[in-house]
Amino acid sequence: MQTALADFIRDTPEGREAEEILRKCVHCGFCTATCPTYLLLGDENDGPRGRIYLVKQLLEGAPVSEKTQLHLDRCLTCRACETTCPSGVRYGRLADIGRKLTEERVARPLWQRAERRVLASVLSRRAMFAPLLALARFARPLLPKALSGSIPHAVPNAGAWPRARHARRMLVLTGCVQPALAPDTNAAAARVLDRLGVSLVEARGAGCCGALRFHLSYQKQGLADMRAIIDAWWPHVEAAGKDAAGGVEAIVMTASGCGAVVKEYGHLLRDDPRYAAKAAKISAMTRDLSEVLDAELERLPAATGKPVRVAYHPPCTLQHAQQLRGTVERILTRAGFELTAVPDSHLCCGSAGTYSILEPELSERLKANKLSALASGDPELAVTANIGCQIHLAGAGTLPVKHWIVALEERLLR
Ligand code: SF4
Ligand code: SF4
């Protein structure tokens, strides 16, 4: 695609990156066929090709309006379009750049600004989120449906975290909302890995990965979260380089949404002289939990008894952003689960970070479609790999939904 970027952006890092992305797009439109919002709304501007064109106009200096903001807001950043694109167009990065510029030029109504600010502040801060979640569970009947559907009726017991006794160690991201909503996920991962001779450890002071604020267009604050977590992890990473006790061989993500962003730290902080090298190292060491277990597959205890029928929902952040497909499926099959067929498994469930709260109508439609696809093979439960999808789908109450590591531990180790 021919572009002539405007003076204000042409010679900036974002301008150069956006131009490179835009030049790759040949406008073929293959991506529209797999875009969830295009499939629901049928509007070119609610598909990737239309959004790319809107961002191109913005970068070329055309006036930007609420219309561009609306179509970018409706995008889930699911990145299904990246998987489909034959030209390797990195739509997600272009959307980040376009959103930041739109945000600077189009003032949102006061209530929208307030809603986004509250979400960015509360969800990314564990100390604030946990007590508010407890309060919200009592106040559920008074809350709007988009919010109450995301509040679990009960929080599972985490169980004991094994003592760090092995020479092999990996760091695990604690995260922001996951410890309050599903504390059993990291604990189950720690117990399963402990059985395989790996101690999983959490770093003191490591909180939100930065994805939340970055994707709400508080990019500066999101980058600050990333630097803070790098600071918290760095002593563990450095110790590994020196072969000292306590050094870790990998950084494990149990939420694929966080993993997708941490794997991009190197790119997002590439122009920061203090953090570029550390960020690149952190990204290179980051593994989704499924990558770690897939490498140890033969050492998993063998399953006994009747197979359990399970429907697997691969989060977009795993299958499209991280391009990891088949790993969780392989592990579940080895662990004695029978995977049921799930039509359109490439499509987003509508969770997408804060999307379910900010775009409730589209999100609900996507959730209904996903739940019906998951249930179509008559499974006993559904599993997924990201806290957002898990809580979003479980909230409907039609099918038990767990993190796959929790289901695996229940089947193999209890
Ligand atoms: S993003 Fe890729 S698939 Fe979509 S129109 Fe451009 S080249 Fe075609
Ligand atoms: S990221 Fe998802 S919702 Fe956004 S344009 Fe691409 S396919 Fe459509």
Short mmCIF file of N, CA, C and O in Angstrom, two decimals, residues 274-395:
data_model
loop_
_atom_site.label_atom_id
_atom_site.label_comp_id
_atom_site.label_asym_id
_atom_site.label_seq_id
_atom_site.Cartn_x
_atom_site.Cartn_y
_atom_site.Cartn_z
N ARG A 274 17.98 2.62 28.80
CA ARG A 274 18.20 1.93 30.09
C ARG A 274 17.58 0.53 30.12
O ARG A 274 18.02 -0.34 30.86
N TYR A 275 16.52 0.35 29.37
CA TYR A 275 15.78 -0.90 29.50
C TYR A 275 15.80 -1.81 28.26
O TYR A 275 15.36 -2.95 28.34
N ALA A 276 16.28 -1.30 27.12
CA ALA A 276 16.15 -2.08 25.87
C ALA A 276 16.77 -3.48 25.99
O ALA A 276 16.12 -4.48 25.65
N ALA A 277 17.99 -3.56 26.50
CA ALA A 277 18.67 -4.86 26.55
C ALA A 277 18.00 -5.80 27.55
O ALA A 277 17.79 -6.99 27.27
N LYS A 278 17.62 -5.22 28.71
CA LYS A 278 16.96 -6.06 29.72
C LYS A 278 15.61 -6.56 29.19
O LYS A 278 15.24 -7.72 29.38
N ALA A 279 14.88 -5.67 28.52
CA ALA A 279 13.55 -6.05 28.00
C ALA A 279 13.67 -7.16 26.97
O ALA A 279 12.87 -8.11 26.95
N ALA A 280 14.70 -7.05 26.11
CA ALA A 280 14.90 -8.08 25.08
C ALA A 280 15.20 -9.43 25.73
O ALA A 280 14.70 -10.47 25.31
N LYS A 281 16.02 -9.39 26.79
CA LYS A 281 16.38 -10.63 27.50
C LYS A 281 15.14 -11.26 28.16
O LYS A 281 14.91 -12.46 28.09
N ILE A 282 14.34 -10.39 28.81
CA ILE A 282 13.11 -10.88 29.47
C ILE A 282 12.19 -11.53 28.44
O ILE A 282 11.66 -12.63 28.66
N SER A 283 12.01 -10.86 27.31
CA SER A 283 11.12 -11.42 26.27
C SER A 283 11.64 -12.77 25.79
O SER A 283 10.87 -13.71 25.60
N ALA A 284 12.96 -12.86 25.60
CA ALA A 284 13.54 -14.11 25.09
C ALA A 284 13.37 -15.25 26.09
O ALA A 284 13.31 -16.42 25.71
N MET A 285 13.30 -14.92 27.38
CA MET A 285 13.17 -15.97 28.41
C MET A 285 11.72 -16.35 28.70
O MET A 285 11.46 -17.27 29.48
N THR A 286 10.79 -15.61 28.13
CA THR A 286 9.37 -15.81 28.48
C THR A 286 8.75 -16.98 27.71
O THR A 286 8.92 -17.11 26.50
N ARG A 287 8.04 -17.82 28.48
CA ARG A 287 7.37 -18.98 27.88
C ARG A 287 5.94 -19.06 28.41
O ARG A 287 5.71 -18.88 29.60
N ASP A 288 5.03 -19.39 27.53
CA ASP A 288 3.70 -19.75 28.03
C ASP A 288 3.83 -21.08 28.77
O ASP A 288 4.68 -21.92 28.42
N LEU A 289 2.99 -21.27 29.78
CA LEU A 289 3.04 -22.51 30.56
C LEU A 289 2.94 -23.74 29.64
O LEU A 289 3.57 -24.77 29.89
N SER A 290 2.16 -23.62 28.59
CA SER A 290 1.99 -24.78 27.69
C SER A 290 3.30 -25.11 26.96
O SER A 290 3.58 -26.28 26.69
N GLU A 291 4.11 -24.11 26.67
CA GLU A 291 5.41 -24.38 26.03
C GLU A 291 6.32 -25.15 27.00
O GLU A 291 7.06 -26.05 26.60
N VAL A 292 6.25 -24.75 28.28
CA VAL A 292 7.09 -25.40 29.29
C VAL A 292 6.68 -26.87 29.45
O VAL A 292 7.50 -27.78 29.42
N LEU A 293 5.38 -27.10 29.60
CA LEU A 293 4.92 -28.49 29.82
C LEU A 293 5.05 -29.34 28.56
O LEU A 293 5.30 -30.54 28.63
N ASP A 294 4.89 -28.70 27.41
CA ASP A 294 5.02 -29.44 26.15
C ASP A 294 6.43 -30.03 26.03
O ASP A 294 6.61 -31.15 25.54
N ALA A 295 7.41 -29.27 26.53
CA ALA A 295 8.81 -29.74 26.47
C ALA A 295 9.06 -30.88 27.46
O ALA A 295 10.06 -31.59 27.34
N GLU A 296 8.17 -31.03 28.44
CA GLU A 296 8.36 -32.07 29.48
C GLU A 296 7.30 -33.17 29.33
O GLU A 296 7.09 -33.95 30.26
N LEU A 297 6.65 -33.20 28.18
CA LEU A 297 5.46 -34.03 28.00
C LEU A 297 5.64 -35.50 28.40
O LEU A 297 4.80 -36.08 29.09
N GLU A 298 6.76 -36.06 28.00
CA GLU A 298 6.99 -37.48 28.26
C GLU A 298 7.10 -37.77 29.75
O GLU A 298 6.94 -38.91 30.18
N ARG A 299 7.38 -36.73 30.55
CA ARG A 299 7.58 -36.95 31.99
C ARG A 299 6.30 -36.74 32.79
O ARG A 299 6.29 -36.93 34.00
N LEU A 300 5.23 -36.34 32.10
CA LEU A 300 3.94 -36.19 32.81
C LEU A 300 3.45 -37.56 33.24
O LEU A 300 3.57 -38.53 32.47
N PRO A 301 2.89 -37.69 34.45
CA PRO A 301 2.33 -38.99 34.85
C PRO A 301 1.26 -39.44 33.84
O PRO A 301 0.54 -38.60 33.30
N ALA A 302 1.20 -40.75 33.59
CA ALA A 302 0.23 -41.24 32.61
C ALA A 302 -1.18 -41.18 33.19
O ALA A 302 -1.38 -41.36 34.39
N ALA A 303 -2.15 -40.89 32.33
CA ALA A 303 -3.54 -40.80 32.79
C ALA A 303 -4.12 -42.20 32.94
O ALA A 303 -3.77 -43.12 32.21
N THR A 304 -5.00 -42.35 33.93
CA THR A 304 -5.70 -43.62 34.07
C THR A 304 -7.20 -43.32 34.09
O THR A 304 -7.59 -42.18 34.33
N GLY A 305 -7.99 -44.33 33.86
CA GLY A 305 -9.45 -44.14 33.94
C GLY A 305 -10.04 -43.62 32.64
O GLY A 305 -9.36 -43.41 31.64
N LYS A 306 -11.34 -43.42 32.71
CA LYS A 306 -12.12 -43.02 31.54
C LYS A 306 -11.73 -41.60 31.11
O LYS A 306 -11.57 -40.72 31.97
N PRO A 307 -11.56 -41.35 29.79
CA PRO A 307 -11.22 -39.99 29.37
C PRO A 307 -12.32 -38.98 29.76
O PRO A 307 -13.50 -39.33 29.78
N VAL A 308 -11.89 -37.78 30.08
CA VAL A 308 -12.84 -36.71 30.40
C VAL A 308 -13.04 -35.87 29.13
O VAL A 308 -12.06 -35.46 28.51
N ARG A 309 -14.30 -35.64 28.77
CA ARG A 309 -14.58 -34.87 27.55
C ARG A 309 -14.45 -33.38 27.85
O ARG A 309 -15.12 -32.86 28.74
N VAL A 310 -13.56 -32.72 27.13
CA VAL A 310 -13.30 -31.31 27.40
C VAL A 310 -13.31 -30.50 26.10
O VAL A 310 -12.84 -30.97 25.07
N ALA A 311 -13.90 -29.30 26.19
CA ALA A 311 -13.86 -28.37 25.06
C ALA A 311 -12.78 -27.34 25.36
O ALA A 311 -12.80 -26.72 26.43
N TYR A 312 -11.85 -27.17 24.44
CA TYR A 312 -10.74 -26.23 24.69
C TYR A 312 -10.98 -24.93 23.91
O TYR A 312 -11.21 -24.96 22.69
N HIS A 313 -10.92 -23.82 24.64
CA HIS A 313 -11.00 -22.51 23.98
C HIS A 313 -9.60 -21.89 23.95
O HIS A 313 -9.09 -21.46 24.99
N PRO A 314 -8.96 -21.84 22.77
CA PRO A 314 -7.63 -21.22 22.69
C PRO A 314 -7.76 -19.70 22.68
O PRO A 314 -8.36 -19.15 21.75
N PRO A 315 -7.22 -19.00 23.69
CA PRO A 315 -7.35 -17.54 23.68
C PRO A 315 -6.65 -16.94 22.46
O PRO A 315 -5.66 -17.48 21.97
N CYS A 316 -7.16 -15.81 22.01
CA CYS A 316 -6.56 -15.13 20.85
C CYS A 316 -5.11 -14.77 21.15
O CYS A 316 -4.25 -14.79 20.28
N THR A 317 -4.85 -14.41 22.43
CA THR A 317 -3.50 -14.02 22.80
C THR A 317 -2.53 -15.20 22.73
O THR A 317 -1.33 -15.01 22.69
N LEU A 318 -3.06 -16.42 22.73
CA LEU A 318 -2.20 -17.60 22.58
C LEU A 318 -2.08 -17.98 21.09
O LEU A 318 -1.00 -18.09 20.55
N GLN A 319 -3.24 -18.13 20.43
CA GLN A 319 -3.19 -18.66 19.06
C GLN A 319 -2.82 -17.61 18.02
O GLN A 319 -2.17 -17.94 17.02
N HIS A 320 -3.21 -16.35 18.22
CA HIS A 320 -2.90 -15.32 17.21
C HIS A 320 -1.71 -14.46 17.60
O HIS A 320 -0.81 -14.25 16.81
N ALA A 321 -1.72 -13.94 18.85
CA ALA A 321 -0.63 -13.04 19.24
C ALA A 321 0.68 -13.82 19.41
O ALA A 321 1.72 -13.42 18.92
N GLN A 322 0.62 -14.96 20.12
CA GLN A 322 1.86 -15.74 20.34
C GLN A 322 2.06 -16.81 19.27
O GLN A 322 3.08 -17.48 19.26
N GLN A 323 1.05 -16.99 18.43
CA GLN A 323 1.13 -18.00 17.36
C GLN A 323 1.44 -19.39 17.91
O GLN A 323 2.20 -20.16 17.31
N LEU A 324 0.85 -19.70 19.08
CA LEU A 324 1.03 -21.03 19.67
C LEU A 324 -0.25 -21.82 19.46
O LEU A 324 -1.29 -21.50 20.04
N ARG A 325 -0.16 -22.84 18.64
CA ARG A 325 -1.33 -23.67 18.39
C ARG A 325 -0.93 -25.13 18.55
O ARG A 325 0.16 -25.52 18.12
N GLY A 326 -1.78 -25.90 19.19
CA GLY A 326 -1.52 -27.34 19.31
C GLY A 326 -0.84 -27.75 20.61
O GLY A 326 -0.84 -28.92 20.96
N THR A 327 -0.25 -26.80 21.35
CA THR A 327 0.50 -27.19 22.55
C THR A 327 -0.44 -27.65 23.67
O THR A 327 -0.28 -28.74 24.21
N VAL A 328 -1.42 -26.81 23.99
CA VAL A 328 -2.35 -27.18 25.08
C VAL A 328 -3.10 -28.46 24.68
O VAL A 328 -3.28 -29.37 25.50
N GLU A 329 -3.49 -28.53 23.42
CA GLU A 329 -4.23 -29.70 22.94
C GLU A 329 -3.40 -30.98 23.15
O GLU A 329 -3.91 -32.01 23.59
N ARG A 330 -2.10 -30.89 22.83
CA ARG A 330 -1.21 -32.06 22.97
C ARG A 330 -1.12 -32.48 24.44
O ARG A 330 -1.18 -33.66 24.78
N ILE A 331 -0.97 -31.49 25.31
CA ILE A 331 -0.81 -31.77 26.74
C ILE A 331 -2.10 -32.40 27.29
O ILE A 331 -2.07 -33.39 28.03
N LEU A 332 -3.24 -31.83 26.91
CA LEU A 332 -4.51 -32.35 27.42
C LEU A 332 -4.75 -33.78 26.94
O LEU A 332 -5.22 -34.63 27.70
N THR A 333 -4.41 -34.05 25.69
CA THR A 333 -4.60 -35.40 25.16
C THR A 333 -3.73 -36.39 25.92
O THR A 333 -4.18 -37.46 26.32
N ARG A 334 -2.48 -36.02 26.14
CA ARG A 334 -1.54 -36.87 26.89
C ARG A 334 -2.07 -37.12 28.32
O ARG A 334 -1.87 -38.18 28.90
N ALA A 335 -2.75 -36.08 28.87
CA ALA A 335 -3.24 -36.20 30.25
C ALA A 335 -4.59 -36.94 30.31
O ALA A 335 -5.23 -36.94 31.37
N GLY A 336 -5.02 -37.50 29.21
CA GLY A 336 -6.22 -38.34 29.24
C GLY A 336 -7.53 -37.60 29.04
O GLY A 336 -8.59 -38.10 29.40
N PHE A 337 -7.47 -36.44 28.44
CA PHE A 337 -8.71 -35.74 28.11
C PHE A 337 -9.09 -36.06 26.67
O PHE A 337 -8.21 -36.25 25.81
N GLU A 338 -10.38 -36.08 26.42
CA GLU A 338 -10.85 -36.24 25.04
C GLU A 338 -11.35 -34.89 24.57
O GLU A 338 -12.31 -34.34 25.14
N LEU A 339 -10.67 -34.32 23.59
CA LEU A 339 -11.04 -32.97 23.13
C LEU A 339 -12.25 -33.04 22.21
O LEU A 339 -12.24 -33.76 21.21
N THR A 340 -13.28 -32.29 22.55
CA THR A 340 -14.47 -32.27 21.70
C THR A 340 -14.26 -31.25 20.58
O THR A 340 -13.46 -30.32 20.72
N ALA A 341 -14.99 -31.40 19.50
CA ALA A 341 -14.85 -30.47 18.37
C ALA A 341 -15.47 -29.12 18.75
O ALA A 341 -16.54 -29.06 19.35
N VAL A 342 -14.77 -28.05 18.41
CA VAL A 342 -15.27 -26.69 18.69
C VAL A 342 -15.22 -25.89 17.38
O VAL A 342 -14.14 -25.51 16.93
N PRO A 343 -16.38 -25.66 16.76
CA PRO A 343 -16.35 -24.89 15.50
C PRO A 343 -15.85 -23.47 15.71
O PRO A 343 -16.00 -22.90 16.80
N ASP A 344 -15.27 -22.91 14.67
CA ASP A 344 -14.79 -21.51 14.68
C ASP A 344 -13.90 -21.20 15.88
O ASP A 344 -14.02 -20.13 16.50
N SER A 345 -12.99 -22.10 16.18
CA SER A 345 -12.17 -21.89 17.38
C SER A 345 -11.17 -20.74 17.20
O SER A 345 -10.52 -20.32 18.15
N HIS A 346 -11.06 -20.21 15.98
CA HIS A 346 -10.16 -19.07 15.75
C HIS A 346 -10.80 -17.75 16.17
O HIS A 346 -10.13 -16.73 16.21
N LEU A 347 -12.11 -17.78 16.47
CA LEU A 347 -12.80 -16.51 16.77
C LEU A 347 -12.76 -16.17 18.25
O LEU A 347 -12.86 -17.04 19.12
N CYS A 348 -12.67 -14.88 18.53
CA CYS A 348 -12.58 -14.35 19.90
C CYS A 348 -13.88 -14.61 20.68
O CYS A 348 -14.97 -14.62 20.11
N CYS A 349 -13.73 -14.78 22.01
CA CYS A 349 -14.90 -15.01 22.87
C CYS A 349 -15.54 -13.71 23.33
O CYS A 349 -16.58 -13.70 23.98
N GLY A 350 -14.88 -12.57 23.03
CA GLY A 350 -15.45 -11.27 23.41
C GLY A 350 -14.93 -10.72 24.72
O GLY A 350 -15.35 -9.64 25.13
N SER A 351 -14.01 -11.44 25.35
CA SER A 351 -13.47 -10.93 26.62
C SER A 351 -12.49 -9.79 26.34
O SER A 351 -12.76 -8.63 26.68
N ALA A 352 -11.36 -10.11 25.71
CA ALA A 352 -10.42 -9.10 25.19
C ALA A 352 -10.07 -7.99 26.17
O ALA A 352 -10.30 -6.81 25.90
N GLY A 353 -9.54 -8.37 27.31
CA GLY A 353 -9.14 -7.36 28.31
C GLY A 353 -10.36 -6.67 28.89
O GLY A 353 -11.23 -7.31 29.46
N THR A 354 -10.44 -5.37 28.68
CA THR A 354 -11.57 -4.61 29.23
C THR A 354 -12.70 -4.47 28.21
O THR A 354 -13.68 -3.77 28.47
N TYR A 355 -12.59 -5.13 27.07
CA TYR A 355 -13.59 -5.01 25.99
C TYR A 355 -14.99 -5.38 26.49
O TYR A 355 -15.97 -4.74 26.14
N SER A 356 -15.07 -6.43 27.32
CA SER A 356 -16.40 -6.90 27.76
C SER A 356 -17.11 -5.82 28.58
O SER A 356 -18.34 -5.81 28.64
N ILE A 357 -16.35 -4.92 29.19
CA ILE A 357 -16.97 -3.84 29.97
C ILE A 357 -17.22 -2.62 29.07
O ILE A 357 -18.27 -1.98 29.15
N LEU A 358 -16.27 -2.35 28.17
CA LEU A 358 -16.38 -1.13 27.34
C LEU A 358 -17.29 -1.31 26.13
O LEU A 358 -17.87 -0.35 25.63
N GLU A 359 -17.39 -2.53 25.62
CA GLU A 359 -18.23 -2.81 24.44
C GLU A 359 -19.15 -3.99 24.77
O GLU A 359 -19.08 -5.05 24.16
N PRO A 360 -20.05 -3.81 25.75
CA PRO A 360 -20.80 -4.97 26.26
C PRO A 360 -21.68 -5.66 25.23
O PRO A 360 -21.81 -6.89 25.26
N GLU A 361 -22.27 -4.91 24.31
CA GLU A 361 -23.21 -5.57 23.37
C GLU A 361 -22.49 -6.53 22.43
O GLU A 361 -22.89 -7.69 22.26
N LEU A 362 -21.41 -6.03 21.82
CA LEU A 362 -20.66 -6.90 20.90
C LEU A 362 -20.05 -8.07 21.67
O LEU A 362 -20.05 -9.21 21.20
N SER A 363 -19.54 -7.76 22.87
CA SER A 363 -18.92 -8.80 23.68
C SER A 363 -19.90 -9.91 24.03
O SER A 363 -19.58 -11.10 23.96
N GLU A 364 -21.14 -9.53 24.39
CA GLU A 364 -22.16 -10.53 24.74
C GLU A 364 -22.49 -11.43 23.55
O GLU A 364 -22.68 -12.64 23.70
N ARG A 365 -22.56 -10.83 22.36
CA ARG A 365 -22.88 -11.63 21.17
C ARG A 365 -21.75 -12.64 20.88
O ARG A 365 -22.00 -13.80 20.55
N LEU A 366 -20.52 -12.17 21.04
CA LEU A 366 -19.39 -13.08 20.81
C LEU A 366 -19.35 -14.18 21.86
O LEU A 366 -19.03 -15.33 21.57
N LYS A 367 -19.69 -13.81 23.09
CA LYS A 367 -19.70 -14.81 24.17
C LYS A 367 -20.76 -15.89 23.90
O LYS A 367 -20.49 -17.09 24.05
N ALA A 368 -21.95 -15.44 23.50
CA ALA A 368 -23.03 -16.40 23.23
C ALA A 368 -22.62 -17.36 22.11
O ALA A 368 -22.83 -18.58 22.20
N ASN A 369 -22.01 -16.81 21.04
CA ASN A 369 -21.55 -17.67 19.93
C ASN A 369 -20.50 -18.66 20.41
O ASN A 369 -20.51 -19.84 20.05
N LYS A 370 -19.57 -18.17 21.25
CA LYS A 370 -18.47 -19.04 21.71
C LYS A 370 -19.01 -20.14 22.62
O LYS A 370 -18.62 -21.31 22.48
N LEU A 371 -19.93 -19.78 23.52
CA LEU A 371 -20.47 -20.79 24.44
C LEU A 371 -21.22 -21.87 23.67
O LEU A 371 -21.14 -23.05 23.99
N SER A 372 -21.94 -21.43 22.64
CA SER A 372 -22.68 -22.44 21.88
C SER A 372 -21.72 -23.34 21.10
O SER A 372 -21.91 -24.56 21.01
N ALA A 373 -20.62 -22.76 20.59
CA ALA A 373 -19.61 -23.58 19.89
C ALA A 373 -18.94 -24.55 20.86
O ALA A 373 -18.72 -25.72 20.54
N LEU A 374 -18.64 -24.08 22.06
CA LEU A 374 -17.97 -24.94 23.05
C LEU A 374 -18.89 -26.09 23.48
O LEU A 374 -18.44 -27.22 23.68
N ALA A 375 -20.17 -25.78 23.63
CA ALA A 375 -21.11 -26.79 24.13
C ALA A 375 -21.51 -27.79 23.04
O ALA A 375 -22.04 -28.86 23.36
N SER A 376 -21.24 -27.46 21.77
CA SER A 376 -21.79 -28.28 20.68
C SER A 376 -21.27 -29.72 20.67
O SER A 376 -21.94 -30.61 20.16
N GLY A 377 -20.09 -29.96 21.26
CA GLY A 377 -19.56 -31.33 21.27
C GLY A 377 -19.90 -32.07 22.55
O GLY A 377 -19.33 -33.13 22.83
N ASP A 378 -20.81 -31.51 23.35
CA ASP A 378 -21.28 -32.12 24.59
C ASP A 378 -20.14 -32.44 25.58
O ASP A 378 -20.01 -33.59 26.04
N PRO A 379 -19.32 -31.45 25.93
CA PRO A 379 -18.22 -31.69 26.87
C PRO A 379 -18.70 -31.67 28.32
O PRO A 379 -19.78 -31.16 28.61
N GLU A 380 -17.85 -32.21 29.22
CA GLU A 380 -18.16 -32.13 30.65
C GLU A 380 -17.73 -30.77 31.21
O GLU A 380 -18.28 -30.29 32.18
N LEU A 381 -16.69 -30.20 30.60
CA LEU A 381 -16.23 -28.86 31.01
C LEU A 381 -15.48 -28.22 29.86
O LEU A 381 -15.17 -28.89 28.86
N ALA A 382 -15.22 -26.92 30.01
CA ALA A 382 -14.39 -26.21 29.03
C ALA A 382 -13.14 -25.72 29.74
O ALA A 382 -13.17 -25.42 30.94
N VAL A 383 -12.04 -25.66 29.01
CA VAL A 383 -10.81 -25.11 29.59
C VAL A 383 -10.23 -24.07 28.64
O VAL A 383 -10.48 -24.09 27.44
N THR A 384 -9.46 -23.16 29.24
CA THR A 384 -8.82 -22.14 28.44
C THR A 384 -7.48 -21.79 29.07
O THR A 384 -7.03 -22.48 30.00
N ALA A 385 -6.82 -20.74 28.56
CA ALA A 385 -5.45 -20.45 28.99
C ALA A 385 -5.26 -18.99 29.37
O ALA A 385 -4.14 -18.51 29.41
N ASN A 386 -6.35 -18.29 29.62
CA ASN A 386 -6.24 -16.87 29.98
C ASN A 386 -7.36 -16.52 30.96
O ASN A 386 -8.52 -16.87 30.75
N ILE A 387 -6.98 -15.81 32.00
CA ILE A 387 -7.94 -15.48 33.05
C ILE A 387 -9.15 -14.69 32.51
O ILE A 387 -10.28 -14.92 32.93
N GLY A 388 -8.91 -13.78 31.58
CA GLY A 388 -10.01 -12.97 31.05
C GLY A 388 -11.07 -13.84 30.40
O GLY A 388 -12.27 -13.74 30.69
N CYS A 389 -10.64 -14.73 29.50
CA CYS A 389 -11.59 -15.63 28.80
C CYS A 389 -12.30 -16.52 29.82
O CYS A 389 -13.51 -16.75 29.73
N GLN A 390 -11.54 -17.02 30.78
CA GLN A 390 -12.09 -17.96 31.77
C GLN A 390 -13.25 -17.33 32.55
O GLN A 390 -14.34 -17.91 32.64
N ILE A 391 -13.01 -16.14 33.08
CA ILE A 391 -14.03 -15.48 33.90
C ILE A 391 -15.22 -15.05 33.04
O ILE A 391 -16.38 -15.18 33.43
N HIS A 392 -14.92 -14.56 31.84
CA HIS A 392 -15.96 -14.09 30.91
C HIS A 392 -16.91 -15.24 30.54
O HIS A 392 -18.13 -15.10 30.62
N LEU A 393 -16.33 -16.39 30.19
CA LEU A 393 -17.17 -17.52 29.75
C LEU A 393 -17.85 -18.20 30.94
O LEU A 393 -19.02 -18.60 30.85
N ALA A 394 -17.13 -18.31 32.06
CA ALA A 394 -17.72 -18.97 33.23
C ALA A 394 -18.89 -18.15 33.78
O ALA A 394 -19.84 -18.71 34.34
N GLY A 395 -18.84 -16.84 33.59
CA GLY A 395 -19.87 -15.94 34.13
C GLY A 395 -21.27 -16.27 33.63
O GLY A 395 -22.26 -15.99 34.30
#
